[in-house]
Short mmCIF file of N, CA and C in Angstrom, two decimals:
data_model
loop_
_atom_site.label_atom_id
_atom_site.label_comp_id
_atom_site.label_asym_id
_atom_site.label_seq_id
_atom_site.Cartn_x
_atom_site.Cartn_y
_atom_site.Cartn_z
N MET A 1 -19.77 38.72 -55.19
CA MET A 1 -21.12 37.91 -55.28
C MET A 1 -21.23 37.22 -54.11
N GLN A 2 -22.39 37.11 -54.34
CA GLN A 2 -22.57 35.57 -53.23
C GLN A 2 -23.34 34.82 -53.70
N LYS A 3 -22.77 33.59 -53.12
CA LYS A 3 -24.05 32.70 -52.65
C LYS A 3 -25.19 32.21 -51.76
N ASN A 4 -26.36 32.43 -51.63
CA ASN A 4 -27.43 31.92 -50.72
C ASN A 4 -27.04 30.20 -50.29
N LYS A 5 -27.15 30.05 -48.89
CA LYS A 5 -26.51 29.14 -48.07
C LYS A 5 -27.32 28.52 -48.38
N PHE A 6 -29.18 28.89 -48.40
CA PHE A 6 -29.95 28.67 -48.05
C PHE A 6 -30.03 27.43 -49.74
N LEU A 7 -30.07 28.27 -50.84
CA LEU A 7 -30.34 28.71 -52.80
C LEU A 7 -29.93 28.06 -52.67
N ASN A 8 -28.69 28.40 -52.97
CA ASN A 8 -27.37 28.27 -54.01
C ASN A 8 -27.50 28.98 -54.74
N ILE A 9 -27.80 30.46 -54.75
CA ILE A 9 -27.92 31.48 -55.99
C ILE A 9 -27.18 32.22 -55.59
N GLU A 10 -26.40 32.81 -57.12
CA GLU A 10 -25.48 33.30 -56.89
C GLU A 10 -26.26 34.76 -56.05
N SER A 11 -26.29 35.37 -56.62
CA SER A 11 -26.95 37.37 -56.37
C SER A 11 -25.88 38.85 -56.23
N ASP A 12 -26.18 39.41 -56.56
CA ASP A 12 -24.97 40.60 -56.15
C ASP A 12 -25.61 41.93 -56.07
N LYS A 13 -25.48 42.55 -54.75
CA LYS A 13 -25.99 44.20 -54.52
C LYS A 13 -25.33 45.15 -55.70
N ARG A 14 -27.13 45.92 -55.93
CA ARG A 14 -25.70 47.43 -56.58
C ARG A 14 -26.21 48.37 -56.15
N PRO A 15 -25.09 49.16 -56.59
CA PRO A 15 -26.42 50.54 -56.09
C PRO A 15 -27.73 50.80 -56.11
N TRP A 16 -28.40 50.66 -57.77
CA TRP A 16 -30.02 50.41 -58.41
C TRP A 16 -30.64 49.38 -57.34
N GLY A 17 -30.04 49.01 -57.01
CA GLY A 17 -30.77 47.31 -56.30
C GLY A 17 -30.04 45.81 -56.31
N ILE A 18 -30.94 45.02 -56.33
CA ILE A 18 -30.24 43.59 -56.65
C ILE A 18 -30.04 42.46 -58.12
N TYR A 19 -29.20 41.91 -57.89
CA TYR A 19 -30.04 41.03 -59.06
C TYR A 19 -29.63 39.20 -58.25
N TYR A 20 -30.02 38.48 -58.82
CA TYR A 20 -30.05 37.15 -58.11
C TYR A 20 -29.99 35.85 -59.85
N VAL A 21 -28.47 35.62 -59.76
CA VAL A 21 -29.00 34.47 -60.99
C VAL A 21 -29.82 33.69 -60.51
N ILE A 22 -30.95 32.74 -61.29
CA ILE A 22 -31.68 31.57 -61.41
C ILE A 22 -31.68 30.42 -62.30
N HIS A 23 -31.38 31.15 -63.09
CA HIS A 23 -30.33 29.16 -64.35
C HIS A 23 -28.89 30.35 -64.99
N ASP A 24 -27.79 29.73 -65.23
CA ASP A 24 -26.63 29.63 -65.44
C ASP A 24 -26.48 27.83 -66.34
N GLU A 25 -26.76 28.90 -67.94
CA GLU A 25 -25.95 27.47 -68.43
C GLU A 25 -24.87 28.14 -70.14
N GLU A 26 -24.64 26.86 -70.45
CA GLU A 26 -23.68 27.35 -71.66
C GLU A 26 -24.43 28.57 -72.18
N PHE A 27 -25.08 28.24 -73.56
CA PHE A 27 -25.82 30.08 -74.49
C PHE A 27 -27.58 30.64 -73.70
N TYR A 28 -27.77 30.11 -72.86
CA TYR A 28 -28.10 31.51 -72.06
C TYR A 28 -27.79 31.25 -70.35
N LYS A 29 -28.72 32.62 -69.82
CA LYS A 29 -28.83 33.75 -68.02
C LYS A 29 -30.01 33.78 -68.11
N VAL A 30 -30.31 33.55 -66.61
CA VAL A 30 -31.96 33.73 -66.31
C VAL A 30 -31.31 34.66 -65.48
N LYS A 31 -32.51 35.71 -64.44
CA LYS A 31 -31.22 36.76 -63.60
C LYS A 31 -33.29 37.27 -63.74
N ARG A 32 -33.08 37.00 -61.35
CA ARG A 32 -34.43 37.96 -61.37
C ARG A 32 -33.90 39.78 -61.14
N ILE A 33 -33.71 40.42 -61.17
CA ILE A 33 -33.14 41.57 -61.30
C ILE A 33 -34.66 42.71 -60.22
N GLU A 34 -33.96 42.80 -59.07
CA GLU A 34 -34.60 44.39 -58.19
C GLU A 34 -34.10 45.38 -58.56
N VAL A 35 -35.21 46.52 -59.24
CA VAL A 35 -34.69 47.42 -58.83
C VAL A 35 -35.24 48.76 -57.77
N LEU A 36 -34.50 49.73 -56.62
CA LEU A 36 -35.31 49.58 -55.82
C LEU A 36 -35.79 51.31 -56.28
N PRO A 37 -36.74 51.82 -56.13
CA PRO A 37 -37.90 53.23 -56.11
C PRO A 37 -36.95 54.68 -56.46
N LYS A 38 -36.99 54.76 -57.92
CA LYS A 38 -36.68 55.72 -57.78
C LYS A 38 -35.20 56.04 -58.51
N GLN A 39 -34.80 54.67 -59.21
CA GLN A 39 -32.66 54.35 -59.32
C GLN A 39 -33.04 54.30 -60.34
N ARG A 40 -32.10 53.56 -60.99
CA ARG A 40 -31.63 53.11 -62.76
C ARG A 40 -30.66 52.59 -62.77
N LEU A 41 -30.85 51.68 -63.84
CA LEU A 41 -29.51 50.98 -63.98
C LEU A 41 -28.44 52.25 -65.20
N SER A 42 -27.39 51.66 -65.53
CA SER A 42 -26.96 52.53 -65.83
C SER A 42 -26.47 52.20 -67.31
N TYR A 43 -26.42 54.01 -68.74
CA TYR A 43 -27.05 53.90 -69.78
C TYR A 43 -25.37 52.14 -70.89
N GLN A 44 -26.13 51.61 -71.44
CA GLN A 44 -24.76 49.91 -71.28
C GLN A 44 -25.42 49.00 -72.61
N PHE A 45 -24.83 48.31 -72.98
CA PHE A 45 -24.42 47.98 -74.10
C PHE A 45 -23.31 46.03 -74.23
N HIS A 46 -23.92 45.84 -74.81
CA HIS A 46 -22.66 43.99 -74.34
C HIS A 46 -22.91 44.17 -75.35
N TYR A 47 -21.21 43.04 -76.21
CA TYR A 47 -20.82 42.75 -77.49
C TYR A 47 -21.06 41.01 -77.32
N LYS A 48 -21.90 40.69 -76.42
CA LYS A 48 -21.78 39.49 -76.32
C LYS A 48 -22.75 39.07 -76.17
N ARG A 49 -23.89 39.91 -76.27
CA ARG A 49 -25.64 38.68 -75.08
C ARG A 49 -26.35 39.90 -75.73
N SER A 50 -27.27 38.94 -76.16
CA SER A 50 -28.73 39.99 -76.76
C SER A 50 -29.19 39.43 -74.61
N GLU A 51 -30.30 40.26 -74.68
CA GLU A 51 -31.15 40.18 -73.33
C GLU A 51 -32.90 40.26 -73.60
N THR A 52 -33.56 39.47 -72.61
CA THR A 52 -34.84 40.01 -73.24
C THR A 52 -35.25 39.70 -71.71
N TRP A 53 -36.64 41.38 -71.46
CA TRP A 53 -37.22 41.64 -70.17
C TRP A 53 -38.08 40.87 -69.61
N ILE A 54 -39.09 40.27 -69.12
CA ILE A 54 -39.99 40.24 -68.72
C ILE A 54 -40.41 41.29 -67.35
N ILE A 55 -40.55 42.80 -67.62
CA ILE A 55 -41.33 42.79 -66.23
C ILE A 55 -42.22 42.33 -65.90
N VAL A 56 -41.85 41.95 -64.28
CA VAL A 56 -43.48 40.72 -63.51
C VAL A 56 -43.80 41.61 -62.77
N LYS A 57 -42.80 42.99 -61.85
CA LYS A 57 -44.29 44.03 -60.63
C LYS A 57 -43.34 45.33 -60.79
N GLY A 58 -44.77 46.40 -61.37
CA GLY A 58 -44.47 47.53 -60.93
C GLY A 58 -44.06 48.92 -62.25
N GLU A 59 -43.67 49.22 -62.60
CA GLU A 59 -43.20 50.23 -63.72
C GLU A 59 -42.04 51.21 -63.80
N GLY A 60 -41.96 52.07 -64.91
CA GLY A 60 -41.23 52.68 -65.43
C GLY A 60 -40.66 52.96 -66.34
N GLU A 61 -39.88 52.98 -67.09
CA GLU A 61 -38.99 53.15 -68.34
C GLU A 61 -38.13 53.14 -68.58
N ILE A 62 -38.30 52.51 -70.03
CA ILE A 62 -36.83 52.20 -70.78
C ILE A 62 -36.09 52.91 -71.37
N THR A 63 -35.25 52.52 -71.47
CA THR A 63 -34.49 53.92 -72.87
C THR A 63 -33.12 52.88 -73.79
N ILE A 64 -33.45 52.76 -75.09
CA ILE A 64 -33.05 52.17 -75.70
C ILE A 64 -32.58 52.77 -77.69
N ASN A 65 -31.30 52.89 -77.64
CA ASN A 65 -30.43 53.26 -78.66
C ASN A 65 -30.85 55.27 -78.26
N GLY A 66 -31.92 55.66 -76.97
CA GLY A 66 -31.57 57.40 -77.11
C GLY A 66 -33.58 56.79 -77.30
N VAL A 67 -33.90 55.90 -77.43
CA VAL A 67 -35.86 56.37 -77.31
C VAL A 67 -36.33 55.44 -76.42
N THR A 68 -36.88 56.13 -75.47
CA THR A 68 -37.36 56.37 -73.59
C THR A 68 -39.43 56.01 -73.98
N LYS A 69 -39.33 54.75 -73.51
CA LYS A 69 -40.83 54.14 -73.83
C LYS A 69 -41.38 53.97 -72.04
N LYS A 70 -42.40 54.43 -71.59
CA LYS A 70 -42.90 53.88 -70.04
C LYS A 70 -43.00 52.10 -70.18
N CYS A 71 -42.74 51.26 -68.88
CA CYS A 71 -43.18 49.97 -68.71
C CYS A 71 -43.75 49.31 -67.53
N LYS A 72 -44.31 48.07 -67.84
CA LYS A 72 -45.71 48.66 -66.94
C LYS A 72 -45.36 46.17 -66.58
N GLN A 73 -45.84 46.15 -65.38
CA GLN A 73 -46.40 44.67 -65.10
C GLN A 73 -46.40 43.55 -66.35
N GLY A 74 -45.97 43.12 -66.64
CA GLY A 74 -46.30 42.49 -68.20
C GLY A 74 -45.85 42.57 -69.67
N ASP A 75 -45.50 44.05 -69.30
CA ASP A 75 -44.70 43.88 -70.63
C ASP A 75 -43.31 42.86 -71.36
N THR A 76 -42.58 43.05 -72.36
CA THR A 76 -41.74 42.17 -72.51
C THR A 76 -41.05 43.00 -73.89
N ILE A 77 -39.56 43.14 -73.74
CA ILE A 77 -38.64 44.46 -73.79
C ILE A 77 -37.82 42.62 -74.75
N THR A 78 -37.01 43.50 -75.97
CA THR A 78 -35.65 42.62 -76.38
C THR A 78 -35.85 43.15 -76.71
N ILE A 79 -33.86 43.55 -76.30
CA ILE A 79 -32.36 44.07 -76.18
C ILE A 79 -31.57 43.05 -77.25
N ALA A 80 -30.88 44.22 -78.30
CA ALA A 80 -30.07 43.33 -79.37
C ALA A 80 -28.91 43.21 -78.52
N LYS A 81 -27.96 42.60 -79.45
CA LYS A 81 -25.66 43.12 -79.19
C LYS A 81 -26.38 43.80 -79.90
N LYS A 82 -25.30 44.44 -79.34
CA LYS A 82 -25.12 46.40 -78.90
C LYS A 82 -25.94 47.47 -79.00
N GLU A 83 -27.09 46.74 -78.53
CA GLU A 83 -28.78 48.33 -78.41
C GLU A 83 -27.70 49.05 -76.94
N LYS A 84 -28.06 50.69 -76.83
CA LYS A 84 -27.96 51.42 -75.85
C LYS A 84 -28.69 50.58 -75.08
N HIS A 85 -28.91 50.40 -73.35
CA HIS A 85 -30.33 50.83 -73.13
C HIS A 85 -29.81 51.20 -71.85
N ARG A 86 -31.29 51.07 -70.97
CA ARG A 86 -31.47 50.94 -69.58
C ARG A 86 -33.26 51.35 -69.18
N ILE A 87 -32.79 50.45 -67.84
CA ILE A 87 -34.26 49.94 -67.26
C ILE A 87 -34.44 51.30 -66.09
N GLU A 88 -35.12 51.98 -65.28
CA GLU A 88 -35.44 53.07 -64.70
C GLU A 88 -37.23 52.50 -63.85
N ASN A 89 -36.71 52.73 -62.54
CA ASN A 89 -38.24 52.23 -61.71
C ASN A 89 -38.47 54.23 -61.79
N THR A 90 -39.43 54.52 -62.33
CA THR A 90 -39.82 56.04 -62.04
C THR A 90 -41.26 55.57 -60.42
N SER A 91 -41.22 54.58 -59.81
CA SER A 91 -42.92 53.97 -58.63
C SER A 91 -41.63 54.23 -57.88
N ASN A 92 -42.33 54.30 -56.68
CA ASN A 92 -41.85 54.15 -54.71
C ASN A 92 -42.70 52.95 -54.96
N ASP A 93 -42.30 51.63 -55.94
CA ASP A 93 -42.28 50.51 -55.72
C ASP A 93 -40.72 50.36 -55.95
N ARG A 94 -40.31 48.51 -55.53
CA ARG A 94 -40.02 47.79 -56.02
C ARG A 94 -40.56 47.24 -58.01
N LEU A 95 -39.14 47.89 -58.81
CA LEU A 95 -39.90 47.41 -60.42
C LEU A 95 -38.44 45.44 -60.67
N ILE A 96 -39.93 44.84 -60.50
CA ILE A 96 -38.78 43.24 -60.46
C ILE A 96 -38.75 43.34 -62.09
N PHE A 97 -38.19 42.77 -62.61
CA PHE A 97 -38.24 41.63 -63.88
C PHE A 97 -37.22 40.81 -63.81
N ILE A 98 -37.68 39.38 -65.08
CA ILE A 98 -37.27 38.43 -65.42
C ILE A 98 -36.23 38.56 -66.82
N GLU A 99 -34.61 38.35 -66.45
CA GLU A 99 -34.23 38.43 -67.74
C GLU A 99 -33.42 37.51 -67.73
N VAL A 100 -33.38 37.40 -69.79
CA VAL A 100 -32.80 36.37 -70.24
C VAL A 100 -31.40 36.43 -70.89
N GLN A 101 -30.84 36.36 -70.44
CA GLN A 101 -28.91 36.72 -71.16
C GLN A 101 -29.91 35.01 -72.64
N HIS A 102 -29.11 36.03 -74.33
CA HIS A 102 -28.84 34.22 -75.50
C HIS A 102 -27.83 35.24 -75.63
N GLY A 103 -26.74 34.19 -76.09
CA GLY A 103 -25.47 34.15 -76.82
C GLY A 103 -24.38 33.46 -76.42
N ASP A 104 -22.88 33.08 -75.88
CA ASP A 104 -21.96 32.93 -75.41
C ASP A 104 -20.70 33.25 -74.99
N TYR A 105 -21.90 34.35 -73.99
CA TYR A 105 -20.70 34.79 -72.61
C TYR A 105 -22.05 35.76 -72.13
N PHE A 106 -22.02 35.71 -70.51
CA PHE A 106 -22.66 36.39 -70.25
C PHE A 106 -21.54 36.82 -68.81
N GLY A 107 -20.57 37.23 -69.15
CA GLY A 107 -19.50 37.37 -67.89
C GLY A 107 -20.13 39.04 -67.35
N GLU A 108 -19.87 39.46 -66.55
CA GLU A 108 -20.58 41.00 -66.29
C GLU A 108 -19.19 42.21 -66.68
N ASP A 109 -17.81 41.57 -67.13
CA ASP A 109 -16.75 42.78 -67.68
C ASP A 109 -17.89 42.92 -69.03
N ASP A 110 -19.18 41.97 -69.56
CA ASP A 110 -19.28 42.37 -71.04
C ASP A 110 -20.25 43.84 -70.79
N ILE A 111 -20.40 44.59 -69.97
CA ILE A 111 -21.06 45.54 -70.04
C ILE A 111 -20.59 46.69 -70.00
N VAL A 112 -20.57 47.21 -70.80
CA VAL A 112 -19.97 48.74 -71.93
C VAL A 112 -21.19 50.06 -71.04
N ARG A 113 -20.71 50.49 -70.73
CA ARG A 113 -21.69 52.07 -70.01
C ARG A 113 -21.32 52.47 -70.52
N ILE A 114 -21.84 54.11 -70.99
CA ILE A 114 -22.19 54.71 -71.86
C ILE A 114 -22.44 55.79 -70.37
N GLU A 115 -23.16 55.87 -69.54
CA GLU A 115 -23.58 56.73 -68.55
C GLU A 115 -23.90 56.33 -67.53
N ASP A 116 -24.01 55.91 -66.22
CA ASP A 116 -24.14 55.07 -65.21
C ASP A 116 -24.25 56.38 -63.66
N ASP A 117 -24.84 56.81 -63.02
CA ASP A 117 -25.89 57.33 -61.79
C ASP A 117 -24.32 57.08 -60.96
N TYR A 118 -23.80 56.45 -60.79
CA TYR A 118 -23.00 55.80 -58.80
C TYR A 118 -21.48 56.26 -59.65
N ASN A 119 -21.32 56.36 -60.79
CA ASN A 119 -19.78 56.27 -61.84
C ASN A 119 -18.91 55.80 -61.67
N ARG A 120 -19.18 54.47 -61.59
CA ARG A 120 -19.65 52.53 -63.01
C ARG A 120 -18.40 52.97 -64.02
N SER A 121 -16.77 52.27 -63.99
CA SER A 121 -16.71 51.93 -65.61
C SER A 121 -16.51 51.60 -66.06
#
């Protein structure tokens, strides 16, 4: 993880793109997530947090508990704790969404990967 020395924003590059931590509080965390064209996040779930995603640019597909639906700019998606989920950028442009995490723990070690294109555990 890196901190932008000018903005003091935490960011982390991933094989599928990058995320920026916009705000981090005791009971919520806000991220800006950018997914590169034709890439997708791991199929995963979390024990200690739920998430709300707001698509701000682009389009793709979201899978929640095995059900896949299209998503586009302006859509809001709610993911409960323990729900299996993933987002895929199906376009040739970046897919950008804001993720609001709710719960009592927001560490990256609360990611339980079920399936991953990049062989991460």
